[in-house]
C-alpha positions as semicolon CSV with decimal commas, in nm:
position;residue;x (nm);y (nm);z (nm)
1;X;-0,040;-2,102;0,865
2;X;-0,275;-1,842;0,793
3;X;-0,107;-1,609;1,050
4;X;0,181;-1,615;0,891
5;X;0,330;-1,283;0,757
6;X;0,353;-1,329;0,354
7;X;0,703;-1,144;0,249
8;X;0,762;-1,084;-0,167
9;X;1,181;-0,988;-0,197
10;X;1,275;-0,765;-0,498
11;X;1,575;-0,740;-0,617
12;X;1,757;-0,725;-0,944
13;X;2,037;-0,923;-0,777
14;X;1,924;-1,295;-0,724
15;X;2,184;-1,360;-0,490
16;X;2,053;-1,096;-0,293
17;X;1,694;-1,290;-0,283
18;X;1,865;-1,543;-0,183
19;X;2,010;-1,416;0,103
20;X;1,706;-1,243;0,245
21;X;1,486;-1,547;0,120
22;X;1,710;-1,770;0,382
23;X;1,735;-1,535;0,679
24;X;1,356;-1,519;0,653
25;X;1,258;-1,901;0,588
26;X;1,413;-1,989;0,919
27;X;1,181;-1,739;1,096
28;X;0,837;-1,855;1,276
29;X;0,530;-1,680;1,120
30;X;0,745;-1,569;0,829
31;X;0,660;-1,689;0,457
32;X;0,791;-1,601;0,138
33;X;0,501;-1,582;-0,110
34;X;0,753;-1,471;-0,386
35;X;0,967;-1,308;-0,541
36;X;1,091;-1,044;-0,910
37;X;1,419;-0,886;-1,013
38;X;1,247;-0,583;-1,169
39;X;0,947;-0,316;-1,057
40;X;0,714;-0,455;-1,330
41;X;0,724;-0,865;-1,236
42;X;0,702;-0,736;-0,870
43;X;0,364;-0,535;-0,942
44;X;0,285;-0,855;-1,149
45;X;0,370;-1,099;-0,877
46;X;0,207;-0,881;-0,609
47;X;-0,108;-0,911;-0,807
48;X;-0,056;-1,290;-0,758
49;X;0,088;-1,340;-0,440
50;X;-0,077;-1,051;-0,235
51;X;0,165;-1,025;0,042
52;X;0,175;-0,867;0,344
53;X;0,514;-0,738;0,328
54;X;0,753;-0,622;0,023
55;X;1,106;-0,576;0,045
56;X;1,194;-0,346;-0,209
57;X;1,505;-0,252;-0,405
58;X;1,545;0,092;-0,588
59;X;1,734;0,068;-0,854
60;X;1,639;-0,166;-1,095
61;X;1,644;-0,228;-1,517
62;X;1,276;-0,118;-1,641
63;X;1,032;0,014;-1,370
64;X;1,174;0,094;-1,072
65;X;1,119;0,049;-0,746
66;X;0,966;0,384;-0,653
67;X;0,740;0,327;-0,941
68;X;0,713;0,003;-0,871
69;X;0,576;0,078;-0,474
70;X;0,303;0,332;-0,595
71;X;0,144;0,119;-0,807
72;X;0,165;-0,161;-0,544
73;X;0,046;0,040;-0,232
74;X;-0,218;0,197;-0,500
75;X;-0,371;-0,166;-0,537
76;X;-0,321;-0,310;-0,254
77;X;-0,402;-0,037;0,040
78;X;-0,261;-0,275;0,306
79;X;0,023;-0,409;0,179
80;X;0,368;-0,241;0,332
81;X;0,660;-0,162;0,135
82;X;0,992;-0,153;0,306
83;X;1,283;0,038;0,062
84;X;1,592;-0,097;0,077
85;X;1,883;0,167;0,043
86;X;2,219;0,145;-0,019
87;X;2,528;0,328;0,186
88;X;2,515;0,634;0,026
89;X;2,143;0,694;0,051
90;X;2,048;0,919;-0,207
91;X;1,792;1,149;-0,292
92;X;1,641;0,895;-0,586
93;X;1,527;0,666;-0,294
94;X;1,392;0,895;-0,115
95;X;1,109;0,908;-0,361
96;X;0,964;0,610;-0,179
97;X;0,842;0,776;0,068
98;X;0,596;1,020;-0,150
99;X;0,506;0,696;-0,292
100;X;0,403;0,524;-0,015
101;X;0,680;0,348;0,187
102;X;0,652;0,194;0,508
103;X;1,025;0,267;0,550
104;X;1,392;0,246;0,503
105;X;1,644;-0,033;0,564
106;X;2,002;-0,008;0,445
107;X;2,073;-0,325;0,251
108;X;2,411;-0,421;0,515
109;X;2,096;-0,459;0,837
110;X;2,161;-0,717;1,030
111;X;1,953;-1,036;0,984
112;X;1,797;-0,972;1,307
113;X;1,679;-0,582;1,180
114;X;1,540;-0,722;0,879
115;X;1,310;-0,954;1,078
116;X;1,197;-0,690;1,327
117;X;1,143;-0,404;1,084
118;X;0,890;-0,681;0,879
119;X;0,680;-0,761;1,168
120;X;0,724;-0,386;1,291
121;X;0,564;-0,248;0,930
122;X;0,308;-0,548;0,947
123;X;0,165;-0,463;1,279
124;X;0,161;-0,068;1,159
125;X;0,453;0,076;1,300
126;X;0,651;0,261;1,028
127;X;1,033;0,184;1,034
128;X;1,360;0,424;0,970
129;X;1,663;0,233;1,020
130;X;1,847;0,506;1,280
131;X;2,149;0,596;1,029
132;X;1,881;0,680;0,757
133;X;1,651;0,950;0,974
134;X;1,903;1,256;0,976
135;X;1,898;1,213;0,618
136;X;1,561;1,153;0,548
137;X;1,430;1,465;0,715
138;X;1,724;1,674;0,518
139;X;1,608;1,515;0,168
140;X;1,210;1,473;0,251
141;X;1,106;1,772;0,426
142;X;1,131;2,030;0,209
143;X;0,911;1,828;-0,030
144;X;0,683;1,743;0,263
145;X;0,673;2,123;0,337
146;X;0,579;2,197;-0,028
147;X;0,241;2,022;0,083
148;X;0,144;2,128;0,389
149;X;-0,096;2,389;0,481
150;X;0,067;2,707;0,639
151;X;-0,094;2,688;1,005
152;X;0,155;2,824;1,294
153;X;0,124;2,564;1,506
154;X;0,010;2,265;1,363
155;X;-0,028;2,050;1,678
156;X;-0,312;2,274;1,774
157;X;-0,531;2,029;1,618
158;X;-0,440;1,782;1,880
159;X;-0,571;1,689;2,213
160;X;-0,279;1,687;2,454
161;X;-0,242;1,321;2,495
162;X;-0,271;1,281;2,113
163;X;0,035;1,545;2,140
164;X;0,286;1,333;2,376
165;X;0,138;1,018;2,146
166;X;0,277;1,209;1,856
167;X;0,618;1,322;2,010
168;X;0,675;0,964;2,111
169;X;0,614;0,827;1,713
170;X;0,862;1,090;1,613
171;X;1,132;0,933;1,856
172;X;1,092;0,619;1,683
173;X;0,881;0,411;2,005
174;X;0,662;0,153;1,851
175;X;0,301;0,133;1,943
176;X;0,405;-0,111;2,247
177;X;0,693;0,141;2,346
178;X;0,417;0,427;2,369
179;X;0,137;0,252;2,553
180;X;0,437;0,140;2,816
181;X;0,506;0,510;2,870
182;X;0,144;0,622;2,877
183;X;0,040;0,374;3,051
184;X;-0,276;0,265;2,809
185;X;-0,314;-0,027;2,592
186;X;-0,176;-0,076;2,284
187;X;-0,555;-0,077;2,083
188;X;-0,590;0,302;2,263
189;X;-0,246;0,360;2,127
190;X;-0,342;0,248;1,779
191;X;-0,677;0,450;1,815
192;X;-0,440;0,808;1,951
193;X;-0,223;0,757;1,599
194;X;-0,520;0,732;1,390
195;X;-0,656;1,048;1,516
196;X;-0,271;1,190;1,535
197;X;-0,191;1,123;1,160
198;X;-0,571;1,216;0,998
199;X;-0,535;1,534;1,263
200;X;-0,213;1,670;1,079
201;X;-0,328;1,525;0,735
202;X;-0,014;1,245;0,722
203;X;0,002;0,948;0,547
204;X;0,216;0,728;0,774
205;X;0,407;0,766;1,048
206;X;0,732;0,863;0,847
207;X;0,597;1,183;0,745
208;X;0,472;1,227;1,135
209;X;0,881;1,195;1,203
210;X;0,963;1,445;0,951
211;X;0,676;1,712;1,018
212;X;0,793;1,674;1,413
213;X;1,168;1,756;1,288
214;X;1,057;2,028;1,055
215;X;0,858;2,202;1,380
216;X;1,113;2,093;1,626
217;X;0,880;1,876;1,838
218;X;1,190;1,657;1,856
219;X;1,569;1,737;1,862
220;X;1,744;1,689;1,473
């Protein structure tokens, strides 16, 4: 169907496609378009297969996957990357987020977490599995900070509903989640976190969670 959300896997492992290729194909409004075991067949076969959705690994022989998602995300504006990272989530993946990551999963998610954080990327919402978001704003920020311009308060910018819209995204809510709790609609919700992220100059909504840590908008 033409509805359906097209997923590439890469992985280095095959038996790791394999796996994710079977939780995935038993999903409604899930198809895998394809699939590479290196970062230069997946730029390759995301050429081809334009998907919606990539899962990506890190660390593989030749290009890698940090590579691998800029020049992806570079070509194809509107395609979301999801990193996957391993136990010990280390600095090296974190590099997937300056080039233009969606989010984190740790490769041990449940079958059930890899479906929702696809169709949670795919509708916009950026996802940070909840073991990986301590980390991520002890590894990222200070790179993230490196960028930024030096304004006091940065929320100043911000109306004050735009301001509770943004405090909300840094707790993790999903656009449905936030226009529950404001009570608004979800298209006024997606209108308050375009205004929220071009506002503080943010690519995503992972670097929203990691400015709102660095200015202790939300508890670490």
């Amino acid at each position: 169907m033409t509805d359906d959300i097209r997923v590439m896997l890469v992985d280095d492992q095959q038996l790791v496609r394999r796996g994710f290729r079977m939780v995935l194909e038993a999903e409604d409004g899930i198809v895998v378009v394809g699939e590479a075991g290196d970062g230069q067949a997946a730029v390759e076969a995301a050429r081809a297969h334009r998907p919606d959705v990539v899962l990506m690994d890190v660390r593989m022989p030749g290009m890698d996957g940090i590579r691998a998602t800029e020049l992806i995300t570079a070509m194809q504006p509107g395609c979301r990357v999801i990193v996957l990272t391993t136990f010990d989530l280390d600095e090296y993946a974190f590099g997937g987020l300056q080039a233009g990551a969606s989010g984190f999963l740790l490769k041990d998610a449940r079958p059930s977490e890899l479906v929702d954080a696809i169709r949670a990327v795919h509708r916009g919402d950026a996802v940070v599995a909840p073991r990986v978001t301590a980390r991520l704003v002890e590894l990222a920020a200070p790179a993230l900070a490196r960028t930024r311009p030096t304004e006091q308060d940065r929320l100043d910018v911000l109306s004050e509903r735009e301001r509770e819209v943004f405090r909300l995204m840094a707790e993790g809510a999903t656009n449905a989640e936030i226009a529950e709790r404001l009570f608004v609609s979800e298209s006024t919700v997606k209108t308050h976190v375009g205004k929220v992220l071009r506002g503080l100059g943010l690519r995503d909504r992972v670097q929203a969670v990691i400015l709102a840590y660095e200015i202790g908008a939300v508890g670490s």
